[in-house]
PDB file of C-alpha atoms and ligand atoms in Angstrom:
ATOM      1  CA  MET Z   1     -10.237  22.283 -19.023  1.00 94.00           C
ATOM      2  CA  LEU Z   2      -6.541  21.518 -20.272  1.00 98.00           C
ATOM      3  CA  ARG Z   3      -5.656  18.909 -22.655  1.00 98.00           C
ATOM      4  CA  LEU Z   4      -1.837  18.266 -24.051  1.00 98.00           C
ATOM      5  CA  SER Z   5      -1.807  15.937 -26.913  1.00 98.00           C
ATOM      6  CA  ASP Z   6       1.366  14.503 -28.494  1.00 98.00           C
ATOM      7  CA  VAL Z   7       3.174  17.698 -27.366  1.00 98.00           C
ATOM      8  CA  SER Z   8       7.025  17.606 -28.031  1.00 98.00           C
ATOM      9  CA  LEU Z   9       9.599  20.391 -27.606  1.00 98.00           C
ATOM     10  CA  SER Z  10      13.199  20.844 -28.462  1.00 98.00           C
ATOM     11  CA  TYR Z  11      16.113  22.954 -27.507  1.00 97.00           C
ATOM     12  CA  GLY Z  12      18.318  23.082 -30.498  1.00 96.00           C
ATOM     13  CA  SER Z  13      18.688  19.485 -31.458  1.00 96.00           C
ATOM     14  CA  PHE Z  14      17.917  18.306 -27.776  1.00 97.00           C
ATOM     15  CA  ARG Z  15      14.517  16.756 -27.490  1.00 97.00           C
ATOM     16  CA  ALA Z  16      13.147  17.732 -24.007  1.00 98.00           C
ATOM     17  CA  LEU Z  17       9.619  16.566 -24.349  1.00 98.00           C
ATOM     18  CA  GLU Z  18       8.412  13.688 -26.551  1.00 98.00           C
ATOM     19  CA  GLY Z  19       4.896  12.895 -27.360  1.00 98.00           C
ATOM     20  CA  VAL Z  20       3.282  14.276 -23.952  1.00 98.00           C
ATOM     21  CA  ASP Z  21      -0.199  13.646 -23.247  1.00 98.00           C
ATOM     22  CA  LEU Z  22      -1.907  15.002 -20.235  1.00 98.00           C
ATOM     23  CA  HIS Z  23      -5.058  16.678 -19.086  1.00 98.00           C
ATOM     24  CA  ALA Z  24      -6.553  18.546 -16.118  1.00 98.00           C
ATOM     25  CA  ASP Z  25     -10.168  18.781 -15.509  1.00 97.00           C
ATOM     26  CA  ASP Z  26     -12.052  21.765 -14.295  1.00 97.00           C
ATOM     27  CA  GLY Z  27     -11.352  21.908 -10.516  1.00 97.00           C
ATOM     28  CA  GLU Z  28      -8.596  19.512 -10.348  1.00 97.00           C
ATOM     29  CA  LEU Z  29      -5.152  19.471  -8.455  1.00 98.00           C
ATOM     30  CA  VAL Z  30      -2.833  17.501 -10.816  1.00 98.00           C
ATOM     31  CA  VAL Z  31       0.815  16.802  -9.916  1.00 97.00           C
ATOM     32  CA  LEU Z  32       3.808  16.501 -12.389  1.00 97.00           C
ATOM     33  CA  LEU Z  33       6.359  14.294 -10.796  1.00 95.00           C
ATOM     34  CA  GLY Z  34       9.853  13.538 -12.071  1.00 92.00           C
ATOM     35  CA  ALA Z  35      13.649  13.937 -11.353  1.00 90.00           C
ATOM     36  CA  ASN Z  36      15.876  16.852 -12.248  1.00 91.00           C
ATOM     37  CA  GLY Z  37      15.689  17.266 -16.065  1.00 93.00           C
ATOM     38  CA  ALA Z  38      12.711  15.156 -16.667  1.00 95.00           C
ATOM     39  CA  GLY Z  39      10.910  17.960 -18.448  1.00 97.00           C
ATOM     40  CA  LYS Z  40       8.518  19.436 -15.922  1.00 96.00           C
ATOM     41  CA  SER Z  41       9.391  22.935 -16.597  1.00 97.00           C
ATOM     42  CA  SER Z  42       9.701  22.419 -20.297  1.00 98.00           C
ATOM     43  CA  THR Z  43       5.902  21.125 -20.016  1.00 98.00           C
ATOM     44  CA  PHE Z  44       5.152  24.407 -18.409  1.00 97.00           C
ATOM     45  CA  ARG Z  45       7.031  26.420 -20.770  1.00 97.00           C
ATOM     46  CA  ALA Z  46       5.330  24.774 -23.665  1.00 98.00           C
ATOM     47  CA  ILE Z  47       1.649  25.434 -22.201  1.00 98.00           C
ATOM     48  CA  SER Z  48       2.364  29.040 -21.199  1.00 96.00           C
ATOM     49  CA  GLY Z  49       3.891  29.786 -24.694  1.00 96.00           C
ATOM     50  CA  LEU Z  50       7.359  30.656 -23.512  1.00 95.00           C
ATOM     51  CA  HIS Z  51       9.053  27.903 -25.624  1.00 96.00           C
ATOM     52  CA  LYS Z  52       7.703  26.639 -29.166  1.00 96.00           C
ATOM     53  CA  ALA Z  53       6.228  23.403 -29.151  1.00 97.00           C
ATOM     54  CA  THR Z  54       4.300  20.863 -31.542  1.00 98.00           C
ATOM     55  CA  GLY Z  55       1.221  18.781 -30.987  1.00 98.00           C
ATOM     56  CA  SER Z  56      -1.782  20.383 -29.383  1.00 98.00           C
ATOM     57  CA  ILE Z  57      -2.250  22.486 -26.132  1.00 98.00           C
ATOM     58  CA  ARG Z  58      -5.988  22.891 -25.634  1.00 98.00           C
ATOM     59  CA  LEU Z  59      -7.840  25.011 -23.065  1.00 97.00           C
ATOM     60  CA  GLY Z  60     -11.373  24.170 -23.394  1.00 94.00           C
ATOM     61  CA  GLU Z  61     -12.120  24.769 -27.064  1.00 93.00           C
ATOM     62  CA  ALA Z  62      -9.047  27.190 -27.553  1.00 96.00           C
ATOM     63  CA  GLU Z  63      -5.842  25.952 -28.954  1.00 97.00           C
ATOM     64  CA  LEU Z  64      -3.010  27.603 -26.997  1.00 97.00           C
ATOM     65  CA  LEU Z  65      -0.239  26.507 -29.247  1.00 97.00           C
ATOM     66  CA  GLY Z  66       0.571  29.339 -31.459  1.00 94.00           C
ATOM     67  CA  MET Z  67      -0.654  31.997 -29.102  1.00 96.00           C
ATOM     68  CA  ARG Z  68       1.732  34.582 -27.695  1.00 95.00           C
ATOM     69  CA  SER Z  69       2.321  34.224 -24.017  1.00 93.00           C
ATOM     70  CA  ALA Z  70       0.215  37.451 -23.060  1.00 92.00           C
ATOM     71  CA  GLN Z  71      -2.640  36.051 -24.944  1.00 95.00           C
ATOM     72  CA  ILE Z  72      -2.303  32.660 -23.152  1.00 96.00           C
ATOM     73  CA  VAL Z  73      -2.477  34.570 -19.705  1.00 94.00           C
ATOM     74  CA  ARG Z  74      -5.845  36.478 -21.047  1.00 93.00           C
ATOM     75  CA  GLN Z  75      -7.181  32.928 -21.591  1.00 95.00           C
ATOM     76  CA  GLY Z  76      -6.761  32.146 -18.006  1.00 95.00           C
ATOM     77  CA  VAL Z  77      -3.443  30.176 -17.884  1.00 97.00           C
ATOM     78  CA  VAL Z  78      -0.810  31.684 -15.419  1.00 96.00           C
ATOM     79  CA  GLN Z  79       2.605  30.349 -14.499  1.00 95.00           C
ATOM     80  CA  CYS Z  80       4.476  30.571 -11.190  1.00 94.00           C
ATOM     81  CA  PRO Z  81       7.810  30.100 -12.366  1.00 89.00           C
ATOM     82  CA  GLU Z  82      10.543  27.952 -10.755  1.00 88.00           C
ATOM     83  CA  GLY Z  83      13.006  29.971  -8.481  1.00 85.00           C
ATOM     84  CA  ARG Z  84      10.077  32.640  -8.245  1.00 87.00           C
ATOM     85  CA  LYS Z  85      11.752  35.145 -10.570  1.00 92.00           C
ATOM     86  CA  LEU Z  86      10.840  38.231  -8.404  1.00 94.00           C
ATOM     87  CA  PHE Z  87      12.162  41.691  -8.687  1.00 94.00           C
ATOM     88  CA  PRO Z  88      14.022  41.814  -5.404  1.00 94.00           C
ATOM     89  CA  GLN Z  89      14.604  45.676  -5.267  1.00 96.00           C
ATOM     90  CA  MET Z  90      10.870  46.524  -5.995  1.00 96.00           C
ATOM     91  CA  SER Z  91       8.278  46.415  -3.325  1.00 97.00           C
ATOM     92  CA  VAL Z  92       6.129  43.579  -2.625  1.00 97.00           C
ATOM     93  CA  ARG Z  93       3.125  45.452  -3.811  1.00 96.00           C
ATOM     94  CA  LYS Z  94       4.688  46.413  -7.271  1.00 96.00           C
ATOM     95  CA  ASN Z  95       5.707  42.699  -7.753  1.00 97.00           C
ATOM     96  CA  LEU Z  96       2.164  41.835  -7.127  1.00 97.00           C
ATOM     97  CA  MET Z  97       0.792  44.543  -9.578  1.00 95.00           C
ATOM     98  CA  MET Z  98       3.381  43.022 -12.257  1.00 94.00           C
ATOM     99  CA  GLY Z  99       1.231  39.772 -12.193  1.00 93.00           C
ATOM    100  CA  ALA Z 100      -1.754  41.922 -13.494  1.00 93.00           C
ATOM    101  CA  PHE Z 101       0.060  43.465 -16.491  1.00 87.00           C
ATOM    102  CA  VAL Z 102      -2.260  41.968 -19.230  1.00 88.00           C
ATOM    103  CA  TYR Z 103      -5.187  43.835 -16.957  1.00 89.00           C
ATOM    104  CA  ALA Z 104      -3.504  47.031 -16.473  1.00 87.00           C
ATOM    105  CA  SER Z 105      -6.503  49.128 -17.655  1.00 90.00           C
ATOM    106  CA  ASP Z 106      -8.892  47.569 -15.027  1.00 92.00           C
ATOM    107  CA  ARG Z 107      -7.512  49.441 -12.062  1.00 92.00           C
ATOM    108  CA  ALA Z 108     -10.608  48.945  -9.974  1.00 94.00           C
ATOM    109  CA  GLY Z 109     -10.380  45.257 -10.781  1.00 93.00           C
ATOM    110  CA  ASN Z 110      -6.770  45.067  -9.913  1.00 94.00           C
ATOM    111  CA  LYS Z 111      -7.303  46.918  -6.515  1.00 94.00           C
ATOM    112  CA  GLU Z 112     -10.118  44.547  -5.585  1.00 94.00           C
ATOM    113  CA  ARG Z 113      -8.002  41.471  -6.588  1.00 94.00           C
ATOM    114  CA  LEU Z 114      -5.116  42.770  -4.398  1.00 95.00           C
ATOM    115  CA  GLU Z 115      -7.211  43.433  -1.292  1.00 95.00           C
ATOM    116  CA  GLN Z 116      -8.531  39.764  -1.667  1.00 93.00           C
ATOM    117  CA  ILE Z 117      -4.696  38.637  -2.012  1.00 94.00           C
ATOM    118  CA  PHE Z 118      -3.685  40.532   1.093  1.00 95.00           C
ATOM    119  CA  ALA Z 119      -6.665  38.926   2.937  1.00 93.00           C
ATOM    120  CA  MET Z 120      -5.380  35.568   1.904  1.00 91.00           C
ATOM    121  CA  PHE Z 121      -1.842  36.509   2.777  1.00 92.00           C
ATOM    122  CA  PRO Z 122      -1.858  38.690   5.595  1.00 93.00           C
ATOM    123  CA  VAL Z 123       1.903  38.805   6.134  1.00 94.00           C
ATOM    124  CA  LEU Z 124       2.373  40.115   2.558  1.00 96.00           C
ATOM    125  CA  SER Z 125       0.058  42.988   3.531  1.00 96.00           C
ATOM    126  CA  GLU Z 126       2.052  43.894   6.402  1.00 97.00           C
ATOM    127  CA  LYS Z 127       5.211  43.802   4.186  1.00 97.00           C
ATOM    128  CA  LYS Z 128       3.854  45.511   1.051  1.00 97.00           C
ATOM    129  CA  ASP Z 129       5.880  48.063   0.927  1.00 98.00           C
ATOM    130  CA  ASP Z 130       9.181  46.398   1.712  1.00 97.00           C
ATOM    131  CA  PRO Z 131      11.503  45.256  -1.156  1.00 97.00           C
ATOM    132  CA  ALA Z 132      10.581  41.750  -2.136  1.00 97.00           C
ATOM    133  CA  GLY Z 133      14.209  40.771  -1.644  1.00 96.00           C
ATOM    134  CA  SER Z 134      14.051  41.360   1.897  1.00 97.00           C
ATOM    135  CA  LEU Z 135      11.559  38.637   2.703  1.00 96.00           C
ATOM    136  CA  SER Z 136      12.263  35.147   3.857  1.00 93.00           C
ATOM    137  CA  GLY Z 137      12.250  32.338   1.362  1.00 92.00           C
ATOM    138  CA  GLY Z 138       8.735  31.326   2.121  1.00 92.00           C
ATOM    139  CA  GLN Z 139       7.398  34.706   1.941  1.00 94.00           C
ATOM    140  CA  GLN Z 140       8.861  35.319  -1.264  1.00 95.00           C
ATOM    141  CA  GLN Z 141       7.546  32.226  -2.717  1.00 94.00           C
ATOM    142  CA  MET Z 142       4.071  33.499  -1.589  1.00 94.00           C
ATOM    143  CA  VAL Z 143       4.670  36.665  -3.295  1.00 96.00           C
ATOM    144  CA  ALA Z 144       5.243  34.480  -6.457  1.00 95.00           C
ATOM    145  CA  ILE Z 145       1.952  32.610  -6.055  1.00 95.00           C
ATOM    146  CA  ALA Z 146       0.214  35.884  -5.124  1.00 96.00           C
ATOM    147  CA  ARG Z 147       1.618  37.551  -8.284  1.00 96.00           C
ATOM    148  CA  ALA Z 148       0.431  34.742 -10.397  1.00 96.00           C
ATOM    149  CA  LEU Z 149      -3.094  35.062  -8.830  1.00 95.00           C
ATOM    150  CA  MET Z 150      -3.076  38.649  -9.784  1.00 95.00           C
ATOM    151  CA  GLY Z 151      -3.202  37.083 -13.481  1.00 94.00           C
ATOM    152  CA  ARG Z 152      -6.670  35.905 -12.580  1.00 93.00           C
ATOM    153  CA  PRO Z 153      -5.820  32.201 -13.519  1.00 96.00           C
ATOM    154  CA  LYS Z 154      -8.426  29.551 -14.235  1.00 97.00           C
ATOM    155  CA  LEU Z 155      -5.531  27.257 -14.549  1.00 98.00           C
ATOM    156  CA  LEU Z 156      -2.577  28.009 -12.241  1.00 98.00           C
ATOM    157  CA  LEU Z 157       0.809  26.246 -13.181  1.00 97.00           C
ATOM    158  CA  LEU Z 158       3.024  26.174 -10.205  1.00 97.00           C
ATOM    159  CA  ASP Z 159       6.540  25.175 -10.679  1.00 96.00           C
ATOM    160  CA  GLU Z 160       8.261  23.505  -7.884  1.00 94.00           C
ATOM    161  CA  PRO Z 161       6.905  26.109  -5.088  1.00 93.00           C
ATOM    162  CA  SER Z 162       8.551  24.057  -2.282  1.00 91.00           C
ATOM    163  CA  LEU Z 163      12.156  24.168  -3.568  1.00 90.00           C
ATOM    164  CA  GLY Z 164      14.822  25.396  -1.021  1.00 87.00           C
ATOM    165  CA  LEU Z 165      12.185  25.939   1.746  1.00 89.00           C
ATOM    166  CA  ALA Z 166      12.307  24.531   5.263  1.00 88.00           C
ATOM    167  CA  PRO Z 167      10.045  21.590   6.047  1.00 87.00           C
ATOM    168  CA  LEU Z 168       7.422  23.775   8.049  1.00 88.00           C
ATOM    169  CA  VAL Z 169       7.164  26.335   5.496  1.00 89.00           C
ATOM    170  CA  VAL Z 170       6.796  23.649   2.794  1.00 90.00           C
ATOM    171  CA  LYS Z 171       3.654  22.366   4.902  1.00 89.00           C
ATOM    172  CA  GLN Z 172       2.189  25.906   4.775  1.00 89.00           C
ATOM    173  CA  MET Z 173       3.054  26.103   1.009  1.00 91.00           C
ATOM    174  CA  PHE Z 174       1.022  23.127   0.352  1.00 94.00           C
ATOM    175  CA  GLU Z 175      -1.815  24.348   2.681  1.00 93.00           C
ATOM    176  CA  ILE Z 176      -2.047  27.426   0.581  1.00 92.00           C
ATOM    177  CA  ILE Z 177      -2.156  25.479  -2.658  1.00 95.00           C
ATOM    178  CA  GLN Z 178      -4.777  23.433  -1.417  1.00 95.00           C
ATOM    179  CA  GLN Z 179      -6.894  26.497  -0.420  1.00 94.00           C
ATOM    180  CA  ILE Z 180      -6.370  27.995  -3.766  1.00 95.00           C
ATOM    181  CA  ASN Z 181      -7.773  24.802  -5.393  1.00 96.00           C
ATOM    182  CA  LYS Z 182     -10.623  24.710  -3.051  1.00 95.00           C
ATOM    183  CA  GLU Z 183     -11.589  28.114  -4.022  1.00 93.00           C
ATOM    184  CA  GLY Z 184     -11.956  27.134  -7.610  1.00 94.00           C
ATOM    185  CA  THR Z 185      -8.800  27.162  -9.328  1.00 97.00           C
ATOM    186  CA  THR Z 186      -7.390  24.143 -11.494  1.00 98.00           C
ATOM    187  CA  VAL Z 187      -3.775  23.562 -10.454  1.00 98.00           C
ATOM    188  CA  LEU Z 188      -0.827  21.862 -12.264  1.00 98.00           C
ATOM    189  CA  LEU Z 189       1.933  21.342  -9.959  1.00 97.00           C
ATOM    190  CA  ALA Z 190       5.368  20.324 -10.811  1.00 96.00           C
ATOM    191  CA  GLU Z 191       7.087  18.786  -7.693  1.00 93.00           C
ATOM    192  CA  GLN Z 192       9.966  16.968  -6.469  1.00 88.00           C
ATOM    193  CA  ASN Z 193       8.299  16.542  -3.148  1.00 88.00           C
ATOM    194  CA  ALA Z 194       6.385  13.721  -4.182  1.00 90.00           C
ATOM    195  CA  PHE Z 195       5.074  12.372  -1.076  1.00 89.00           C
ATOM    196  CA  ALA Z 196       3.370  15.743   0.035  1.00 89.00           C
ATOM    197  CA  ALA Z 197       2.179  16.603  -3.520  1.00 93.00           C
ATOM    198  CA  LEU Z 198       0.595  13.265  -4.007  1.00 94.00           C
ATOM    199  CA  HIS Z 199      -1.169  13.954  -0.426  1.00 93.00           C
ATOM    200  CA  ILE Z 200      -2.934  16.984  -1.780  1.00 94.00           C
ATOM    201  CA  SER Z 201      -3.617  16.206  -5.314  1.00 96.00           C
ATOM    202  CA  ASP Z 202      -6.231  14.304  -7.302  1.00 96.00           C
ATOM    203  CA  ARG Z 203      -4.156  12.807  -9.831  1.00 97.00           C
ATOM    204  CA  ALA Z 204      -0.399  12.608 -10.945  1.00 97.00           C
ATOM    205  CA  TYR Z 205       1.772  11.976 -13.908  1.00 97.00           C
ATOM    206  CA  VAL Z 206       5.325  10.696 -13.806  1.00 95.00           C
ATOM    207  CA  MET Z 207       7.819  11.959 -16.272  1.00 95.00           C
ATOM    208  CA  GLU Z 208      11.160  10.637 -17.247  1.00 94.00           C
ATOM    209  CA  ARG Z 209      13.408  12.008 -19.836  1.00 96.00           C
ATOM    210  CA  GLY Z 210      10.750  13.995 -21.661  1.00 97.00           C
ATOM    211  CA  ARG Z 211       7.952  11.389 -21.654  1.00 97.00           C
ATOM    212  CA  ILE Z 212       5.114  10.602 -19.441  1.00 97.00           C
ATOM    213  CA  ILE Z 213       5.805   6.910 -17.906  1.00 95.00           C
ATOM    214  CA  MET Z 214       3.067   6.665 -15.327  1.00 94.00           C
ATOM    215  CA  GLU Z 215      -0.269   8.216 -14.381  1.00 96.00           C
ATOM    216  CA  GLY Z 216      -3.106   7.758 -12.022  1.00 96.00           C
ATOM    217  CA  ASN Z 217      -4.961   8.485  -9.139  1.00 97.00           C
ATOM    218  CA  SER Z 218      -2.634  10.226  -6.253  1.00 96.00           C
ATOM    219  CA  ASP Z 219      -3.740   7.468  -4.014  1.00 94.00           C
ATOM    220  CA  GLN Z 220      -2.877   4.698  -6.378  1.00 94.00           C
ATOM    221  CA  LEU Z 221       0.562   6.248  -6.993  1.00 93.00           C
ATOM    222  CA  LEU Z 222       1.367   6.878  -3.164  1.00 91.00           C
ATOM    223  CA  GLY Z 223       0.833   3.057  -2.849  1.00 89.00           C
ATOM    224  CA  ASP Z 224       2.834   1.983  -5.866  1.00 89.00           C
ATOM    225  CA  GLU Z 225       6.098   0.463  -5.223  1.00 87.00           C
ATOM    226  CA  ARG Z 226       8.090   1.909  -8.096  1.00 84.00           C
ATOM    227  CA  VAL Z 227       6.892   5.331  -7.214  1.00 83.00           C
ATOM    228  CA  ARG Z 228       7.890   4.954  -3.633  1.00 83.00           C
ATOM    229  CA  LYS Z 229      11.234   3.536  -4.550  1.00 81.00           C
ATOM    230  CA  ALA Z 230      11.937   6.354  -6.987  1.00 79.00           C
ATOM    231  CA  TYR Z 231      10.361   9.597  -5.597  1.00 77.00           C
ATOM    232  CA  ILE Z 232       9.563   8.884  -1.972  1.00 73.00           C
ATOM    233  CA  GLY Z 233      12.428   6.849  -0.673  1.00 65.00           C
ATOM    234  CA  GLY Z 234      10.918   3.768   0.625  1.00 52.00           C
TER     235      GLY Z 234
HETATM  236  N1  LIG H   1      17.195  26.392 -22.482  1.00 89.99           N
HETATM  237  C1  LIG H   1      17.605  25.241 -22.534  1.00 89.99           C
HETATM  238  N2  LIG H   1      18.539  24.673 -23.383  1.00 89.99           N
HETATM  239  C2  LIG H   1      18.983  23.491 -23.576  1.00 89.99           C
HETATM  240  N3  LIG H   1      18.390  22.400 -22.902  1.00 89.99           N
HETATM  241  C3  LIG H   1      17.718  22.638 -21.823  1.00 89.99           C
HETATM  242  C4  LIG H   1      17.032  23.907 -21.673  1.00 89.99           C
HETATM  243  N4  LIG H   1      16.300  24.148 -20.725  1.00 89.99           N
HETATM  244  C5  LIG H   1      16.162  22.731 -20.232  1.00 89.99           C
HETATM  245  N5  LIG H   1      17.094  21.992 -20.775  1.00 89.99           N
HETATM  246  C6  LIG H   1      17.214  20.622 -20.741  1.00 89.99           C
HETATM  247  O1  LIG H   1      15.914  20.047 -21.012  1.00 89.99           O
HETATM  248  C7  LIG H   1      15.634  19.021 -20.233  1.00 89.99           C
HETATM  249  C8  LIG H   1      14.301  19.130 -19.334  1.00 89.99           C
HETATM  250  O2  LIG H   1      14.556  20.251 -18.395  1.00 89.99           O
HETATM  251  P1  LIG H   1      13.421  20.835 -17.602  1.00 89.99           P
HETATM  252  O3  LIG H   1      13.972  22.036 -17.065  1.00 89.99           O
HETATM  253  O4  LIG H   1      12.143  20.791 -18.256  1.00 89.99           O
HETATM  254  O5  LIG H   1      13.293  19.552 -16.377  1.00 89.99           O
HETATM  255  P2  LIG H   1      12.707  19.709 -15.017  1.00 89.99           P
HETATM  256  O6  LIG H   1      11.958  18.407 -14.915  1.00 89.99           O
HETATM  257  O7  LIG H   1      11.890  20.913 -14.899  1.00 89.99           O
HETATM  258  O8  LIG H   1      13.831  19.529 -14.124  1.00 89.99           O
HETATM  259  P3  LIG H   1      14.180  20.390 -12.647  1.00 89.99           P
HETATM  260  O9  LIG H   1      13.500  19.520 -11.542  1.00 89.99           O
HETATM  261  O10 LIG H   1      15.798  20.331 -12.468  1.00 89.99           O
HETATM  262  O11 LIG H   1      13.412  21.795 -12.646  1.00 89.99           O
HETATM  263  C9  LIG H   1      16.996  18.720 -19.432  1.00 89.99           C
HETATM  264  O12 LIG H   1      17.691  17.824 -19.770  1.00 89.99           O
HETATM  265  C10 LIG H   1      17.741  20.164 -19.361  1.00 89.99           C
HETATM  266  O13 LIG H   1      18.898  20.087 -19.359  1.00 89.99           O
HETATM  267 MG1  LIG H   2      12.042  22.577 -13.574  1.00 89.99          MG
END
């Protein structure tokens, strides 16, 4: 489904990604691990066209590099950004509708999609008229994920969805991600919570200073001493 080959990205003279190769097959849940500043978000920015990169980023037969970000969303690649980026004063419902902006003309389709999402996240249905900023941290993260789902992803990019959430809420978040994946959406998940992420994923990549330094099945990496030492703490 997704294949990055030799992807590099710079901010001015600073090289944030260097020759990144990674792929996600149809239906997979793939994790991108790495410490602060490793390049996880930059990888997502390259894929979603938010920052210029070099190399090749293919979705099936289509080359995404060079497309505008709205075009990339139409191809089925939707990002849920780090830090949620909600509009706190706007209602939950309006925030969700923002996710469907590239399908604005398909009102019936969006309405149906919204109903599906409210069925999946009942708490958001209850709070649909409340300002998004009034929700708890976990609920706001649900809004961010649900907004991405309004963009009809084939491939969902989730950037640190567990950031800043209480452990119990993190557990729920990972269950939701697993459910989304089981229902057929391919997921690329950037996480610092390596232990939980490896538990729900098929495969994983480890990044360090803009490069992929390790890859493998999640089970393998969970058992790898270097991974345990660096990312799991034991
Ligand atoms: N807009 C920017 N301008 C300059 N440097 C940047 C910019 N955004 C990120 N960087 C740098 O690029 C490197 C990679 O950052 P990136 O945000 O991709 O890392 P990350 O793995 O997502 O980290 P985190 O876990 O903190 O989110 C870091 O050294 C960061 O300081
Ligand atoms: Mg990041």
